[in-house]
């Protein structure tokens, strides 16, 4: 599975066939079919066994709720994860459209994660990181930050294909932060700006 992820990140998953996958894995097509029914089965397995658990570990934890450092590390973990599995995010529409089972699984998880983001915002409000905002604003903010996280790699691939991995990851963090910035407390904004400036300096060295 790890090698399939490498292949899909290097070469679009939608343009690979089972022969390409078998060759990359240095196995026969017959042996590949022994483990997986088809390419869609491989991609679905990657999402269910690797991507979804990794995302759950990032979202469904109390480690992203109490301080600005916690939140910044949450942003960073999210961006690193979307880069690690970037083939899925850059080809999401096609991959989901080709596999109804995966599409249903993804849709259910998306709603579950969105609900958790809203709960996370409530904790940020309680801990003085975020201002108290209306439920409507909270729901819109949840959708906007979710969209940045899901679609950033597609945007980066089109607009800035030559940027380094670290730069792409940091740029995603920066964009998520700026979507949230108007709703953060002044004290939190000050702390975030320091962390972002420090991280940016490290990237330029």
Coordinates of C-alpha atoms in Angstrom, one line a residue:
X1 CA 0.0 0.0 0.0
X2 CA 2.9 2.4 0.8
X3 CA 4.3 1.8 -2.7
X4 CA 0.9 2.5 -4.3
X5 CA 0.7 5.8 -2.5
X6 CA 4.2 6.7 -3.8
X7 CA 3.1 5.8 -7.3
X8 CA -0.2 7.8 -7.2
X9 CA 1.6 10.8 -5.7
X10 CA 4.2 10.7 -8.6
X11 CA 1.8 9.7 -11.4
X12 CA -1.9 10.6 -11.3
X13 CA -3.9 7.7 -9.9
X14 CA -6.6 8.3 -12.6
X15 CA -4.0 7.7 -15.3
X16 CA -2.6 4.5 -13.7
X17 CA -3.9 1.1 -14.5
X18 CA -3.4 -2.2 -12.8
X19 CA -0.5 -3.0 -15.1
X20 CA 1.3 0.2 -14.0
X21 CA 0.6 -0.6 -10.4
X22 CA 1.8 -4.2 -10.7
X23 CA 5.0 -3.1 -12.5
X24 CA 5.8 -0.5 -9.9
X25 CA 5.2 -3.0 -7.1
X26 CA 7.4 -5.5 -8.9
X27 CA 4.7 -8.2 -8.9
X28 CA 2.5 -9.9 -11.5
X29 CA -0.9 -8.6 -12.3
X30 CA -2.4 -11.9 -11.2
X31 CA -0.8 -11.5 -7.8
X32 CA -2.1 -8.0 -7.5
X33 CA -5.6 -9.2 -8.3
X34 CA -5.2 -11.8 -5.5
X35 CA -5.1 -8.9 -3.0
X36 CA -7.3 -6.3 -4.7
X37 CA -10.2 -6.5 -7.1
X38 CA -9.2 -3.5 -9.1
X39 CA -7.5 -0.1 -8.9
X40 CA -10.6 1.4 -7.1
X41 CA -10.3 -1.2 -4.4
X42 CA -6.7 -0.2 -3.8
X43 CA -7.6 3.5 -3.6
X44 CA -10.5 2.8 -1.3
X45 CA -8.3 0.7 0.9
X46 CA -5.8 3.5 1.1
X47 CA -8.5 6.0 2.2
X48 CA -10.1 3.7 4.7
X49 CA -7.0 2.2 6.2
X50 CA -4.5 5.1 6.0
X51 CA -6.1 8.5 5.2
X52 CA -9.2 8.3 7.4
X53 CA -7.4 7.0 10.5
X54 CA -4.7 9.6 10.1
X55 CA -7.3 12.4 9.9
X56 CA -9.2 11.0 12.9
X57 CA -6.0 11.1 14.9
X58 CA -5.7 14.8 14.0
X59 CA -9.3 15.9 14.5
X60 CA -10.6 13.6 17.3
X61 CA -8.2 14.6 20.1
X62 CA -8.2 17.1 22.9
X63 CA -4.6 18.1 21.9
X64 CA -5.8 20.8 19.5
X65 CA -8.1 22.8 21.8
X66 CA -6.4 24.6 24.6
X67 CA -3.6 26.9 23.5
X68 CA -2.5 28.7 20.3
X69 CA 0.5 26.2 20.2
X70 CA -2.0 23.4 20.1
X71 CA -4.0 25.0 17.3
X72 CA -0.9 25.8 15.2
X73 CA 0.3 22.2 15.5
X74 CA -3.1 21.1 14.5
X75 CA -2.9 23.2 11.3
X76 CA 0.5 21.8 10.6
X77 CA -0.5 18.2 11.1
X78 CA -3.5 18.7 8.8
X79 CA -1.3 20.3 6.1
X80 CA 1.3 17.5 6.4
X81 CA -1.3 14.9 6.0
X82 CA -2.9 16.4 2.9
X83 CA 0.5 16.6 1.4
X84 CA 1.3 13.0 2.3
X85 CA -1.8 11.8 0.5
X86 CA -1.9 14.6 -2.1
X87 CA -2.9 12.3 -5.0
X88 CA -6.3 11.8 -3.3
X89 CA -6.9 15.6 -2.8
X90 CA -5.8 16.6 -6.2
X91 CA -8.0 14.0 -7.9
X92 CA -10.8 13.8 -5.3
X93 CA -13.8 14.4 -7.6
X94 CA -12.6 11.8 -10.2
X95 CA -11.7 9.2 -7.6
X96 CA -15.0 9.5 -5.7
X97 CA -17.0 9.6 -8.9
X98 CA -15.4 6.3 -9.9
X99 CA -16.2 4.5 -6.7
X100 CA -19.7 4.8 -5.2
X101 CA -18.6 2.9 -2.1
X102 CA -15.7 5.2 -1.4
X103 CA -17.9 8.3 -2.2
X104 CA -20.5 7.2 0.4
X105 CA -17.8 6.5 3.0
X106 CA -16.1 9.9 2.3
X107 CA -19.4 11.8 2.6
X108 CA -20.3 10.2 5.9
X109 CA -16.9 11.0 7.3
X110 CA -16.9 14.6 6.0
X111 CA -20.1 15.3 8.0
X112 CA -18.6 13.6 11.0
X113 CA -15.4 15.7 10.8
X114 CA -17.3 18.9 10.1
X115 CA -19.3 18.3 13.3
X116 CA -16.0 17.8 15.2
X117 CA -14.6 21.1 13.8
X118 CA -17.6 22.9 15.2
X119 CA -17.0 21.3 18.6
X120 CA -13.4 22.3 18.3
X121 CA -14.3 25.9 17.7
X122 CA -16.5 25.8 20.8
X123 CA -13.4 24.8 22.8
X124 CA -11.4 27.6 21.3
X125 CA -14.1 30.1 22.3
X126 CA -14.1 28.6 25.8
X127 CA -10.3 28.9 26.1
X128 CA -10.1 32.4 24.8
X129 CA -8.6 31.6 21.4
X130 CA -11.6 32.5 19.3
X131 CA -14.2 35.2 19.8
X132 CA -17.8 34.2 20.5
X133 CA -19.5 33.9 17.1
X134 CA -23.0 33.0 16.0
X135 CA -23.9 29.4 15.0
X136 CA -24.4 30.6 11.4
X137 CA -20.9 32.2 11.3
X138 CA -19.5 29.0 12.9
X139 CA -21.0 26.8 10.3
X140 CA -19.8 28.9 7.4
X141 CA -16.3 29.1 9.0
X142 CA -16.3 25.3 9.3
X143 CA -17.1 24.9 5.6
X144 CA -14.5 27.4 4.6
X145 CA -11.7 25.9 6.6
X146 CA -12.7 22.4 5.5
X147 CA -12.6 23.5 1.9
X148 CA -9.1 25.0 2.2
X149 CA -7.9 21.8 3.8
X150 CA -9.4 19.6 1.1
X151 CA -8.7 21.7 -1.9
X152 CA -5.4 23.3 -1.1
X153 CA -3.2 20.8 -2.9
X154 CA -5.3 21.1 -6.1
X155 CA -4.8 24.9 -6.0
X156 CA -1.1 24.5 -5.3
X157 CA -0.6 22.0 -8.0
X158 CA -2.2 24.3 -10.6
X159 CA -0.8 27.7 -9.5
X160 CA 2.6 26.8 -7.8
X161 CA 3.7 23.3 -9.0
X162 CA 7.4 24.0 -8.4
X163 CA 7.2 24.9 -4.7
X164 CA 8.9 22.6 -2.2
X165 CA 6.9 20.3 0.0
X166 CA 7.7 22.3 3.1
X167 CA 6.6 25.5 1.4
X168 CA 3.3 24.0 0.2
X169 CA 2.6 22.7 3.7
X170 CA 3.4 26.1 5.3
X171 CA 1.3 27.9 2.8
X172 CA -1.7 25.7 3.6
X173 CA -1.2 26.5 7.3
X174 CA -1.1 30.2 6.5
X175 CA -4.3 30.2 4.5
X176 CA -6.2 28.3 7.1
X177 CA -5.0 30.7 9.7
X178 CA -6.0 33.8 7.7
X179 CA -9.5 32.3 7.1
X180 CA -9.8 32.1 10.9
X181 CA -8.0 35.3 11.8
X182 CA -11.0 37.7 11.9
X183 CA -12.6 35.4 14.4
X184 CA -9.6 35.0 16.7
X185 CA -9.0 37.1 19.8
X186 CA -6.3 39.8 19.7
X187 CA -4.1 37.9 22.1
X188 CA -4.3 34.8 19.9
X189 CA -3.6 36.7 16.7
X190 CA -0.5 38.1 18.3
X191 CA 0.8 34.6 19.2
X192 CA -0.1 33.1 15.9
X193 CA 1.7 35.9 14.0
X194 CA 4.9 35.2 16.0
X195 CA 4.7 31.5 15.2
X196 CA 4.0 32.0 11.5
X197 CA 6.8 34.6 11.2
X198 CA 9.2 32.2 13.0
X199 CA 8.2 29.3 10.7
X200 CA 8.5 31.4 7.6
X201 CA 12.1 32.5 8.6
X202 CA 13.1 28.8 9.1
X203 CA 11.8 28.1 5.5
X204 CA 13.9 30.9 4.1
X205 CA 17.2 29.7 5.6

